[in-house]
PDB file of C-alpha atoms in Angstrom:
ATOM      1  CA  MET O 416      -0.561   8.176 -18.575  1.00 66.00           C
ATOM      2  CA  GLN O 417      -2.657  11.232 -17.781  1.00 77.00           C
ATOM      3  CA  PRO O 418      -5.957   9.508 -16.787  1.00 80.00           C
ATOM      4  CA  LEU O 419      -4.013   6.948 -14.744  1.00 81.00           C
ATOM      5  CA  PHE O 420      -2.213   9.746 -12.927  1.00 82.00           C
ATOM      6  CA  TYR O 421      -5.431  11.589 -12.139  1.00 84.00           C
ATOM      7  CA  GLY O 422      -7.153   8.391 -11.059  1.00 84.00           C
ATOM      8  CA  ALA O 423      -4.340   7.470  -8.658  1.00 85.00           C
ATOM      9  CA  ALA O 424      -4.212  11.024  -7.303  1.00 84.00           C
ATOM     10  CA  ALA O 425      -7.977  10.995  -6.702  1.00 85.00           C
ATOM     11  CA  ILE O 426      -7.685   7.666  -4.875  1.00 86.00           C
ATOM     12  CA  ALA O 427      -4.852   9.072  -2.750  1.00 86.00           C
ATOM     13  CA  ILE O 428      -6.840  12.140  -1.710  1.00 85.00           C
ATOM     14  CA  LEU O 429     -10.034  10.155  -1.145  1.00 86.00           C
ATOM     15  CA  SER O 430      -8.340   7.527   1.007  1.00 86.00           C
ATOM     16  CA  THR O 431      -6.557  10.224   3.004  1.00 85.00           C
ATOM     17  CA  ILE O 432      -9.876  11.915   3.717  1.00 85.00           C
ATOM     18  CA  MET O 433     -11.329   8.550   4.728  1.00 84.00           C
ATOM     19  CA  MET O 434      -8.301   7.974   6.971  1.00 83.00           C
ATOM     20  CA  LEU O 435      -8.835  11.241   8.780  1.00 81.00           C
ATOM     21  CA  SER O 436     -12.533  10.627   9.320  1.00 82.00           C
ATOM     22  CA  ARG O 437     -12.227   7.139  10.816  1.00 78.00           C
ATOM     23  CA  LEU O 438     -12.686   6.727  14.537  1.00 76.00           C
ATOM     24  CA  ASN O 439     -10.870   3.423  14.799  1.00 76.00           C
ATOM     25  CA  ALA O 440      -7.100   3.395  14.445  1.00 78.00           C
ATOM     26  CA  VAL O 441      -6.962   0.115  12.528  1.00 80.00           C
ATOM     27  CA  HIS O 442      -9.454   1.287   9.901  1.00 81.00           C
ATOM     28  CA  ALA O 443      -7.478   4.511   9.539  1.00 84.00           C
ATOM     29  CA  LEU O 444      -4.315   2.453   9.045  1.00 87.00           C
ATOM     30  CA  LEU O 445      -5.978   0.470   6.265  1.00 86.00           C
ATOM     31  CA  TYR O 446      -6.924   3.662   4.460  1.00 87.00           C
ATOM     32  CA  LEU O 447      -3.455   5.102   5.041  1.00 89.00           C
ATOM     33  CA  ILE O 448      -1.884   2.036   3.421  1.00 89.00           C
ATOM     34  CA  VAL O 449      -4.186   2.477   0.413  1.00 89.00           C
ATOM     35  CA  SER O 450      -3.188   6.143   0.268  1.00 89.00           C
ATOM     36  CA  LEU O 451       0.518   5.277   0.255  1.00 90.00           C
ATOM     37  CA  LEU O 452       0.007   2.687  -2.480  1.00 90.00           C
ATOM     38  CA  ALA O 453      -1.861   5.290  -4.528  1.00 89.00           C
ATOM     39  CA  VAL O 454       1.032   7.723  -4.095  1.00 89.00           C
ATOM     40  CA  ALA O 455       3.356   4.924  -5.252  1.00 90.00           C
ATOM     41  CA  VAL O 456       1.263   4.547  -8.421  1.00 88.00           C
ATOM     42  CA  VAL O 457       1.469   8.327  -8.888  1.00 87.00           C
ATOM     43  CA  PHE O 458       5.266   8.085  -8.666  1.00 88.00           C
ATOM     44  CA  TYR O 459       5.229   5.336 -11.266  1.00 86.00           C
ATOM     45  CA  THR O 460       3.188   7.444 -13.657  1.00 85.00           C
ATOM     46  CA  LEU O 461       5.548  10.371 -13.076  1.00 84.00           C
ATOM     47  CA  GLY O 462       8.472   8.304 -14.303  1.00 82.00           C
ATOM     48  CA  ALA O 463      10.108   7.401 -10.980  1.00 84.00           C
ATOM     49  CA  PRO O 464       9.829   3.601 -10.670  1.00 85.00           C
ATOM     50  CA  PHE O 465      12.620   3.330  -8.107  1.00 88.00           C
ATOM     51  CA  ILE O 466      10.873   5.755  -5.772  1.00 90.00           C
ATOM     52  CA  ALA O 467       7.600   3.907  -6.294  1.00 89.00           C
ATOM     53  CA  ALA O 468       9.241   0.669  -5.176  1.00 90.00           C
ATOM     54  CA  LEU O 469      10.802   2.406  -2.162  1.00 90.00           C
ATOM     55  CA  GLU O 470       7.431   3.896  -1.241  1.00 90.00           C
ATOM     56  CA  VAL O 471       5.772   0.483  -1.252  1.00 91.00           C
ATOM     57  CA  ILE O 472       8.604  -1.283   0.569  1.00 92.00           C
ATOM     58  CA  ILE O 473       9.504   1.261   3.235  1.00 90.00           C
ATOM     59  CA  TYR O 474       6.343   3.318   3.795  1.00 88.00           C
ATOM     60  CA  ALA O 475       3.636   0.733   3.193  1.00 86.00           C
ATOM     61  CA  GLY O 476       5.826  -2.076   4.486  1.00 88.00           C
ATOM     62  CA  ALA O 477       8.067  -1.055   7.347  1.00 88.00           C
ATOM     63  CA  ILE O 478       6.481   2.093   8.758  1.00 89.00           C
ATOM     64  CA  MET O 479       2.959   0.706   8.631  1.00 88.00           C
ATOM     65  CA  VAL O 480       4.159  -2.443  10.384  1.00 88.00           C
ATOM     66  CA  LEU O 481       5.535  -0.196  13.137  1.00 87.00           C
ATOM     67  CA  PHE O 482       2.161   1.539  13.454  1.00 87.00           C
ATOM     68  CA  ILE O 483       0.296  -1.761  13.523  1.00 85.00           C
ATOM     69  CA  PHE O 484       2.614  -3.115  16.203  1.00 85.00           C
ATOM     70  CA  VAL O 485       2.036  -0.068  18.389  1.00 84.00           C
ATOM     71  CA  VAL O 486      -1.731  -0.255  17.939  1.00 81.00           C
ATOM     72  CA  MET O 487      -1.556  -3.920  18.844  1.00 79.00           C
ATOM     73  CA  LEU O 488       0.560  -3.222  21.937  1.00 79.00           C
ATOM     74  CA  LEU O 489      -1.754  -0.490  23.153  1.00 77.00           C
ATOM     75  CA  ASN O 490      -4.846  -2.691  23.017  1.00 68.00           C
ATOM     76  CA  LEU O 491      -3.644  -5.278  25.530  1.00 58.00           C
ATOM     77  CA  GLY O 492      -6.548  -4.618  27.880  1.00 55.00           C
ATOM     78  CA  GLU O 493      -9.457  -6.761  28.919  1.00 54.00           C
ATOM     79  CA  ARG O 494     -11.548  -5.531  26.033  1.00 60.00           C
ATOM     80  CA  ALA O 495      -9.040  -6.725  23.457  1.00 58.00           C
ATOM     81  CA  THR O 496     -10.929  -9.803  22.330  1.00 61.00           C
ATOM     82  CA  GLU O 497     -14.240  -7.965  22.066  1.00 65.00           C
ATOM     83  CA  LEU O 498     -12.578  -5.234  20.051  1.00 63.00           C
ATOM     84  CA  GLU O 499     -11.010  -7.813  17.765  1.00 62.00           C
ATOM     85  CA  ARG O 500     -14.409  -9.353  17.232  1.00 63.00           C
ATOM     86  CA  THR O 501     -15.902  -6.003  16.276  1.00 64.00           C
ATOM     87  CA  TRP O 502     -12.982  -5.174  13.968  1.00 62.00           C
ATOM     88  CA  VAL O 503     -13.154  -8.288  11.871  1.00 61.00           C
ATOM     89  CA  LYS O 504     -16.436  -7.263  10.294  1.00 65.00           C
ATOM     90  CA  ALA O 505     -16.133  -7.653   6.561  1.00 65.00           C
ATOM     91  CA  LYS O 506     -17.950  -4.353   6.068  1.00 67.00           C
ATOM     92  CA  MET O 507     -14.922  -2.406   7.228  1.00 68.00           C
ATOM     93  CA  TYR O 508     -12.604  -3.964   4.678  1.00 73.00           C
ATOM     94  CA  ILE O 509     -14.765  -3.316   1.626  1.00 78.00           C
ATOM     95  CA  GLY O 510     -13.792   0.334   1.161  1.00 77.00           C
ATOM     96  CA  PRO O 511     -10.006  -0.143   1.180  1.00 77.00           C
ATOM     97  CA  MET O 512     -10.375  -3.293  -0.912  1.00 79.00           C
ATOM     98  CA  ILE O 513     -12.326  -1.449  -3.615  1.00 82.00           C
ATOM     99  CA  LEU O 514      -9.760   1.353  -3.750  1.00 80.00           C
ATOM    100  CA  ALA O 515      -6.870  -1.123  -3.817  1.00 81.00           C
ATOM    101  CA  ALA O 516      -8.573  -3.080  -6.622  1.00 82.00           C
ATOM    102  CA  ILE O 517      -8.808   0.118  -8.684  1.00 82.00           C
ATOM    103  CA  LEU O 518      -5.099   0.683  -8.054  1.00 81.00           C
ATOM    104  CA  ILE O 519      -4.254  -2.863  -9.143  1.00 82.00           C
ATOM    105  CA  ALA O 520      -6.281  -2.378 -12.331  1.00 81.00           C
ATOM    106  CA  GLU O 521      -4.397   0.850 -13.050  1.00 79.00           C
ATOM    107  CA  PHE O 522      -1.083  -0.872 -12.467  1.00 78.00           C
ATOM    108  CA  VAL O 523      -1.970  -3.714 -14.821  1.00 81.00           C
ATOM    109  CA  VAL O 524      -2.956  -1.190 -17.479  1.00 80.00           C
ATOM    110  CA  MET O 525       0.360   0.599 -16.986  1.00 76.00           C
ATOM    111  CA  LEU O 526       2.354  -2.622 -17.212  1.00 75.00           C
ATOM    112  CA  SER O 527       0.638  -3.449 -20.473  1.00 77.00           C
ATOM    113  CA  GLN O 528       1.442   0.014 -21.789  1.00 74.00           C
ATOM    114  CA  THR O 529       5.089   0.274 -20.745  1.00 63.00           C
ATOM    115  CA  ARG O 530       6.174  -2.157 -23.451  1.00 56.00           C
ATOM    116  CA  VAL O 531       5.289   0.525 -25.955  1.00 50.00           C
ATOM    117  CA  THR O 532       6.211   3.738 -24.174  1.00 52.00           C
ATOM    118  CA  ALA O 533       9.078   2.727 -21.928  1.00 46.00           C
ATOM    119  CA  HIS O 534      11.670   5.058 -23.357  1.00 47.00           C
ATOM    120  CA  SER O 535       9.489   7.777 -24.764  1.00 45.00           C
ATOM    121  CA  ALA O 536       8.234   8.869 -21.326  1.00 56.00           C
ATOM    122  CA  GLY O 537      10.578  10.814 -19.090  1.00 69.00           C
ATOM    123  CA  VAL O 538      11.787   8.043 -16.828  1.00 76.00           C
ATOM    124  CA  VAL O 539      14.538   8.829 -14.348  1.00 75.00           C
ATOM    125  CA  GLY O 540      15.726   5.350 -13.479  1.00 78.00           C
ATOM    126  CA  PRO O 541      17.515   4.031 -10.389  1.00 81.00           C
ATOM    127  CA  LYS O 542      20.883   4.294 -12.132  1.00 83.00           C
ATOM    128  CA  GLU O 543      20.806   8.085 -12.287  1.00 82.00           C
ATOM    129  CA  VAL O 544      19.410   8.259  -8.759  1.00 82.00           C
ATOM    130  CA  GLY O 545      22.197   6.072  -7.394  1.00 85.00           C
ATOM    131  CA  ALA O 546      24.869   8.060  -9.220  1.00 85.00           C
ATOM    132  CA  ALA O 547      23.487  11.318  -7.812  1.00 83.00           C
ATOM    133  CA  LEU O 548      23.034   9.834  -4.341  1.00 84.00           C
ATOM    134  CA  TYR O 549      26.630   8.681  -3.981  1.00 87.00           C
ATOM    135  CA  GLY O 550      28.099  11.526  -6.001  1.00 85.00           C
ATOM    136  CA  PRO O 551      27.219  15.062  -4.893  1.00 88.00           C
ATOM    137  CA  TYR O 552      24.905  13.928  -2.065  1.00 88.00           C
ATOM    138  CA  LEU O 553      27.383  11.714  -0.220  1.00 90.00           C
ATOM    139  CA  ILE O 554      27.421  13.901   2.886  1.00 91.00           C
ATOM    140  CA  GLY O 555      23.624  13.755   2.949  1.00 89.00           C
ATOM    141  CA  VAL O 556      23.768   9.961   2.941  1.00 90.00           C
ATOM    142  CA  GLU O 557      26.172  10.018   5.869  1.00 91.00           C
ATOM    143  CA  LEU O 558      23.954  12.437   7.765  1.00 92.00           C
ATOM    144  CA  ALA O 559      20.948  10.208   7.117  1.00 91.00           C
ATOM    145  CA  SER O 560      22.867   7.272   8.549  1.00 92.00           C
ATOM    146  CA  PHE O 561      23.695   9.360  11.634  1.00 93.00           C
ATOM    147  CA  LEU O 562      20.015  10.241  11.961  1.00 92.00           C
ATOM    148  CA  LEU O 563      18.922   6.618  11.696  1.00 92.00           C
ATOM    149  CA  LEU O 564      21.511   5.554  14.264  1.00 93.00           C
ATOM    150  CA  GLY O 565      20.311   8.264  16.624  1.00 92.00           C
ATOM    151  CA  ALA O 566      16.713   7.188  16.132  1.00 91.00           C
ATOM    152  CA  LEU O 567      17.658   3.573  16.791  1.00 90.00           C
ATOM    153  CA  VAL O 568      19.418   4.431  20.048  1.00 91.00           C
ATOM    154  CA  GLY O 569      16.635   6.783  21.140  1.00 89.00           C
ATOM    155  CA  ALA O 570      13.831   4.337  20.431  1.00 87.00           C
ATOM    156  CA  TYR O 571      15.729   1.582  22.227  1.00 87.00           C
ATOM    157  CA  HIS O 572      16.264   3.833  25.222  1.00 87.00           C
ATOM    158  CA  LEU O 573      12.604   4.769  25.447  1.00 84.00           C
ATOM    159  CA  GLY O 574      11.466   1.195  24.964  1.00 78.00           C
ATOM    160  CA  VAL O 575      13.785  -0.329  27.545  1.00 78.00           C
ATOM    161  CA  ARG O 576      12.746   2.002  30.340  1.00 62.00           C
ATOM    162  CA  LYS O 577       9.140   1.061  29.625  1.00 51.00           C
ATOM    163  CA  ARG O 578       9.928  -2.641  29.827  1.00 52.00           C
ATOM    164  CA  GLU O 579      11.497  -2.460  33.320  1.00 52.00           C
ATOM    165  CA  GLY O 580       8.428  -0.972  34.930  1.00 50.00           C
ATOM    166  CA  VAL O 581       5.364  -2.378  33.294  1.00 50.00           C
ATOM    167  CA  SER O 582       5.899  -5.485  31.267  1.00 48.00           C
ATOM    168  CA  LYS O 583       6.098  -7.832  34.216  1.00 46.00           C
ATOM    169  CA  GLY O 584       2.643  -6.934  35.486  1.00 47.00           C
ATOM    170  CA  ASN O 585       1.277  -7.065  31.968  1.00 49.00           C
ATOM    171  CA  HIS O 586       2.654 -10.541  31.467  1.00 49.00           C
ATOM    172  CA  VAL O 587       1.134 -11.798  34.711  1.00 49.00           C
ATOM    173  CA  ASP O 588      -2.175 -10.229  33.720  1.00 52.00           C
ATOM    174  CA  THR O 589      -2.333 -11.976  30.362  1.00 53.00           C
ATOM    175  CA  TYR O 590      -1.173 -15.258  31.871  1.00 53.00           C
ATOM    176  CA  GLU O 591      -3.894 -15.148  34.537  1.00 52.00           C
ATOM    177  CA  ARG O 592      -6.519 -14.271  31.989  1.00 51.00           C
ATOM    178  CA  ARG O 593      -5.431 -17.070  29.723  1.00 54.00           C
ATOM    179  CA  THR O 594      -5.503 -19.675  32.445  1.00 54.00           C
ATOM    180  CA  ALA O 595      -8.761 -18.415  33.957  1.00 52.00           C
ATOM    181  CA  ALA O 596     -10.616 -18.167  30.674  1.00 51.00           C
ATOM    182  CA  ARG O 597      -9.878 -21.667  29.415  1.00 52.00           C
ATOM    183  CA  GLY O 598     -10.612 -20.783  25.850  1.00 49.00           C
ATOM    184  CA  ASP O 599     -11.260 -23.291  23.117  1.00 47.00           C
ATOM    185  CA  LEU O 600      -7.694 -23.214  21.838  1.00 47.00           C
ATOM    186  CA  VAL O 601      -6.237 -24.056  25.226  1.00 47.00           C
ATOM    187  CA  ARG O 602      -8.666 -26.874  25.789  1.00 47.00           C
ATOM    188  CA  ALA O 603      -8.019 -28.348  22.369  1.00 44.00           C
ATOM    189  CA  GLY O 604      -4.295 -28.267  23.049  1.00 46.00           C
ATOM    190  CA  THR O 605      -4.612 -30.115  26.371  1.00 47.00           C
ATOM    191  CA  ASP O 606      -6.888 -32.727  24.874  1.00 45.00           C
ATOM    192  CA  ARG O 607      -4.455 -33.364  22.098  1.00 45.00           C
ATOM    193  CA  THR O 608      -1.478 -33.760  24.427  1.00 49.00           C
ATOM    194  CA  ALA O 609      -3.471 -36.020  26.764  1.00 47.00           C
ATOM    195  CA  GLY O 610      -4.515 -38.240  23.858  1.00 44.00           C
ATOM    196  CA  ALA O 611      -0.952 -38.400  22.604  1.00 47.00           C
ATOM    197  CA  ALA O 612       0.357 -39.304  26.025  1.00 44.00           C
TER     198      ALA O 612
ATOM    199  CA  MET D 805      -2.264  16.181   0.488  1.00 61.00           C
ATOM    200  CA  PHE D 806      -0.150  18.460   2.668  1.00 62.00           C
ATOM    201  CA  ALA D 807      -3.252  20.445   3.622  1.00 66.00           C
ATOM    202  CA  LEU D 808      -5.057  17.227   4.506  1.00 64.00           C
ATOM    203  CA  GLY D 809      -2.190  16.163   6.758  1.00 60.00           C
ATOM    204  CA  LEU D 810      -2.156  19.567   8.429  1.00 66.00           C
ATOM    205  CA  ILE D 811      -5.909  19.443   8.981  1.00 67.00           C
ATOM    206  CA  GLY D 812      -5.565  16.001  10.499  1.00 60.00           C
ATOM    207  CA  LEU D 813      -2.790  17.214  12.762  1.00 62.00           C
ATOM    208  CA  LEU D 814      -4.943  20.064  14.017  1.00 62.00           C
ATOM    209  CA  VAL D 815      -8.284  18.290  14.256  1.00 62.00           C
ATOM    210  CA  ARG D 816      -7.550  14.920  15.764  1.00 66.00           C
ATOM    211  CA  ARG D 817      -6.591  14.570  19.405  1.00 64.00           C
ATOM    212  CA  ASN D 818      -5.435  10.977  19.248  1.00 74.00           C
ATOM    213  CA  LEU D 819      -1.654  10.701  19.264  1.00 76.00           C
ATOM    214  CA  ILE D 820      -1.580   7.867  16.722  1.00 81.00           C
ATOM    215  CA  PHE D 821      -3.691   9.927  14.338  1.00 83.00           C
ATOM    216  CA  ILE D 822      -1.361  12.868  14.823  1.00 84.00           C
ATOM    217  CA  LEU D 823       1.620  10.683  13.892  1.00 86.00           C
ATOM    218  CA  MET D 824      -0.217   9.374  10.842  1.00 86.00           C
ATOM    219  CA  SER D 825      -0.990  12.945   9.784  1.00 86.00           C
ATOM    220  CA  ILE D 826       2.696  13.801  10.091  1.00 87.00           C
ATOM    221  CA  GLU D 827       3.431  10.854   7.823  1.00 88.00           C
ATOM    222  CA  VAL D 828       0.934  12.174   5.285  1.00 87.00           C
ATOM    223  CA  MET D 829       2.547  15.622   5.395  1.00 86.00           C
ATOM    224  CA  LEU D 830       6.053  14.212   4.883  1.00 89.00           C
ATOM    225  CA  ASN D 831       4.748  12.088   2.053  1.00 89.00           C
ATOM    226  CA  ALA D 832       3.200  15.139   0.414  1.00 87.00           C
ATOM    227  CA  ALA D 833       6.475  17.037   0.666  1.00 88.00           C
ATOM    228  CA  GLY D 834       8.307  14.116  -0.930  1.00 88.00           C
ATOM    229  CA  LEU D 835       5.674  13.972  -3.650  1.00 88.00           C
ATOM    230  CA  ALA D 836       6.332  17.633  -4.423  1.00 87.00           C
ATOM    231  CA  PHE D 837      10.067  16.896  -4.663  1.00 89.00           C
ATOM    232  CA  VAL D 838       9.532  13.975  -7.028  1.00 87.00           C
ATOM    233  CA  VAL D 839       7.135  15.981  -9.200  1.00 85.00           C
ATOM    234  CA  ALA D 840       9.681  18.765  -9.495  1.00 86.00           C
ATOM    235  CA  GLY D 841      12.435  16.266 -10.253  1.00 85.00           C
ATOM    236  CA  SER D 842      10.402  14.648 -13.001  1.00 84.00           C
ATOM    237  CA  ARG D 843       9.430  18.041 -14.419  1.00 82.00           C
ATOM    238  CA  TRP D 844      13.053  19.035 -14.982  1.00 83.00           C
ATOM    239  CA  MET D 845      14.256  15.455 -15.597  1.00 82.00           C
ATOM    240  CA  GLN D 846      16.776  15.527 -12.777  1.00 82.00           C
ATOM    241  CA  PRO D 847      17.425  12.766 -10.224  1.00 84.00           C
ATOM    242  CA  ASP D 848      17.814  15.288  -7.367  1.00 86.00           C
ATOM    243  CA  GLY D 849      14.141  15.160  -6.510  1.00 86.00           C
ATOM    244  CA  GLN D 850      14.259  11.421  -6.001  1.00 88.00           C
ATOM    245  CA  VAL D 851      17.415  11.758  -3.889  1.00 89.00           C
ATOM    246  CA  MET D 852      15.584  14.248  -1.688  1.00 90.00           C
ATOM    247  CA  PHE D 853      12.676  11.831  -1.426  1.00 91.00           C
ATOM    248  CA  ILE D 854      15.054   9.132  -0.183  1.00 90.00           C
ATOM    249  CA  PHE D 855      16.310  11.537   2.507  1.00 91.00           C
ATOM    250  CA  ILE D 856      12.727  12.375   3.487  1.00 92.00           C
ATOM    251  CA  LEU D 857      12.007   8.661   3.676  1.00 91.00           C
ATOM    252  CA  ALA D 858      14.915   8.058   6.056  1.00 91.00           C
ATOM    253  CA  MET D 859      13.876  11.029   8.156  1.00 91.00           C
ATOM    254  CA  ALA D 860      10.277   9.779   8.321  1.00 91.00           C
ATOM    255  CA  ALA D 861      11.434   6.330   9.412  1.00 90.00           C
ATOM    256  CA  ALA D 862      13.588   7.784  12.200  1.00 91.00           C
ATOM    257  CA  GLU D 863      10.813  10.153  13.270  1.00 90.00           C
ATOM    258  CA  VAL D 864       8.162   7.463  13.412  1.00 90.00           C
ATOM    259  CA  ALA D 865      10.395   5.112  15.410  1.00 89.00           C
ATOM    260  CA  VAL D 866      11.073   7.718  18.093  1.00 89.00           C
ATOM    261  CA  GLY D 867       7.495   8.984  17.964  1.00 89.00           C
ATOM    262  CA  LEU D 868       5.950   5.579  18.477  1.00 87.00           C
ATOM    263  CA  ALA D 869       8.330   4.819  21.347  1.00 86.00           C
ATOM    264  CA  LEU D 870       7.203   8.104  22.915  1.00 85.00           C
ATOM    265  CA  VAL D 871       3.572   7.135  22.353  1.00 84.00           C
ATOM    266  CA  LEU D 872       4.151   3.862  24.181  1.00 82.00           C
ATOM    267  CA  GLN D 873       5.772   5.715  27.085  1.00 82.00           C
ATOM    268  CA  PHE D 874       2.912   8.212  27.121  1.00 80.00           C
ATOM    269  CA  TYR D 875       0.318   5.463  27.175  1.00 79.00           C
ATOM    270  CA  HIS D 876       1.949   3.696  30.103  1.00 77.00           C
ATOM    271  CA  LEU D 877       2.174   7.011  31.936  1.00 76.00           C
ATOM    272  CA  HIS D 878      -1.315   8.384  31.312  1.00 74.00           C
ATOM    273  CA  LYS D 879      -3.323   5.304  30.273  1.00 71.00           C
ATOM    274  CA  SER D 880      -4.752   7.274  27.383  1.00 68.00           C
ATOM    275  CA  LEU D 881      -3.759   8.517  23.969  1.00 68.00           C
ATOM    276  CA  ASP D 882      -5.358  11.940  24.323  1.00 69.00           C
ATOM    277  CA  ALA D 883      -2.944  14.719  23.489  1.00 66.00           C
ATOM    278  CA  ASP D 884      -4.686  16.985  26.002  1.00 66.00           C
ATOM    279  CA  ALA D 885      -3.521  14.692  28.803  1.00 66.00           C
ATOM    280  CA  ALA D 886       0.023  15.864  28.117  1.00 64.00           C
ATOM    281  CA  SER D 887      -0.742  19.383  29.302  1.00 63.00           C
ATOM    282  CA  GLU D 888       0.575  18.783  32.797  1.00 62.00           C
ATOM    283  CA  MET D 889       3.878  20.410  31.923  1.00 57.00           C
ATOM    284  CA  ARG D 890       2.434  23.897  31.806  1.00 55.00           C
ATOM    285  CA  GLY D 891       3.918  26.222  34.374  1.00 50.00           C
TER     286      GLY D 891
END
C-alpha cells in the first residue's frame, strides 16, 4: 500500500501544480479533476473506501460539472467557436490522460491486492461512518441540510435576477448568429427536411 | 496541498481559478481529517469530511452564481475589477 499511496499523492500534487499554472480554464479543470481522482485513490489506500467513492461522485462529478457549466456559460461570445477549435487539440489532453492512466493502473493493482489484505489493513467502512453520522453527529447533519437549503435558495436568487436582465438579448444574439452563419449542420438539416417533404 | 491552494488563491486573478483554489484548500483540509481518522481508526474523520463536502458544494454553488452575476456586470473575470466598492 505504501508505494501506491506515495504515487497517488505525487500525482495529486503534480496535477495541482499543473492546474495552477494553466492559462486556460478548461485545461485547469481537467487537471483539477485528475487531482481529485488522485486524492480519491489516496483515500482508498488510507482505508476509507466510502470517502473515496464520495470524492469521485460529488467532487469529481457534481462540483466539476458546475464549474464546467459556468465556464461554458461565460464563453458565449463571438469567439466561442474559434476557442472551441483551439481547445480540442489533442496535445492538451495528453497530460491529464497520462496521469489518469497511472491512477487507473494503481487502482487495478489495489483491486488485485484487496482480496488478500482486505481485513488486515485498517479499513473504516461505511457502516461505522453511517453509525457515527446519525448517532453523535445528528445535529451536524441537520445543520448541513440547513446550509445546503440556504445555498440552494441563494444560488437560485442570484441566478434568477441575472436571467431577467440579460438572457433575452443573449438569446437573440445567438439566434441571429445561427441564422446568419448558415453553418453546415443547419444546411444539412434543411436539406434533409426538404427531401423528406 | 493546502499550501498549493493558498498560493493559487493569492497568485491568480481569475475568479474561476480562485474558486478552484478554494476547492483545493477544502479538499486538503478534508484529507487531513481523513488521515487523522485513519491513524486513530475512528470514523469521526470521515464524518467531518462529509460535512466539508456539503459545505464545499454549498460554497461553490453560491460562488459560481456570484461569478455569473459579476461577469454580466463587469464583462470580465478579473478580481481587480471588483475594487469599485472602496470608499
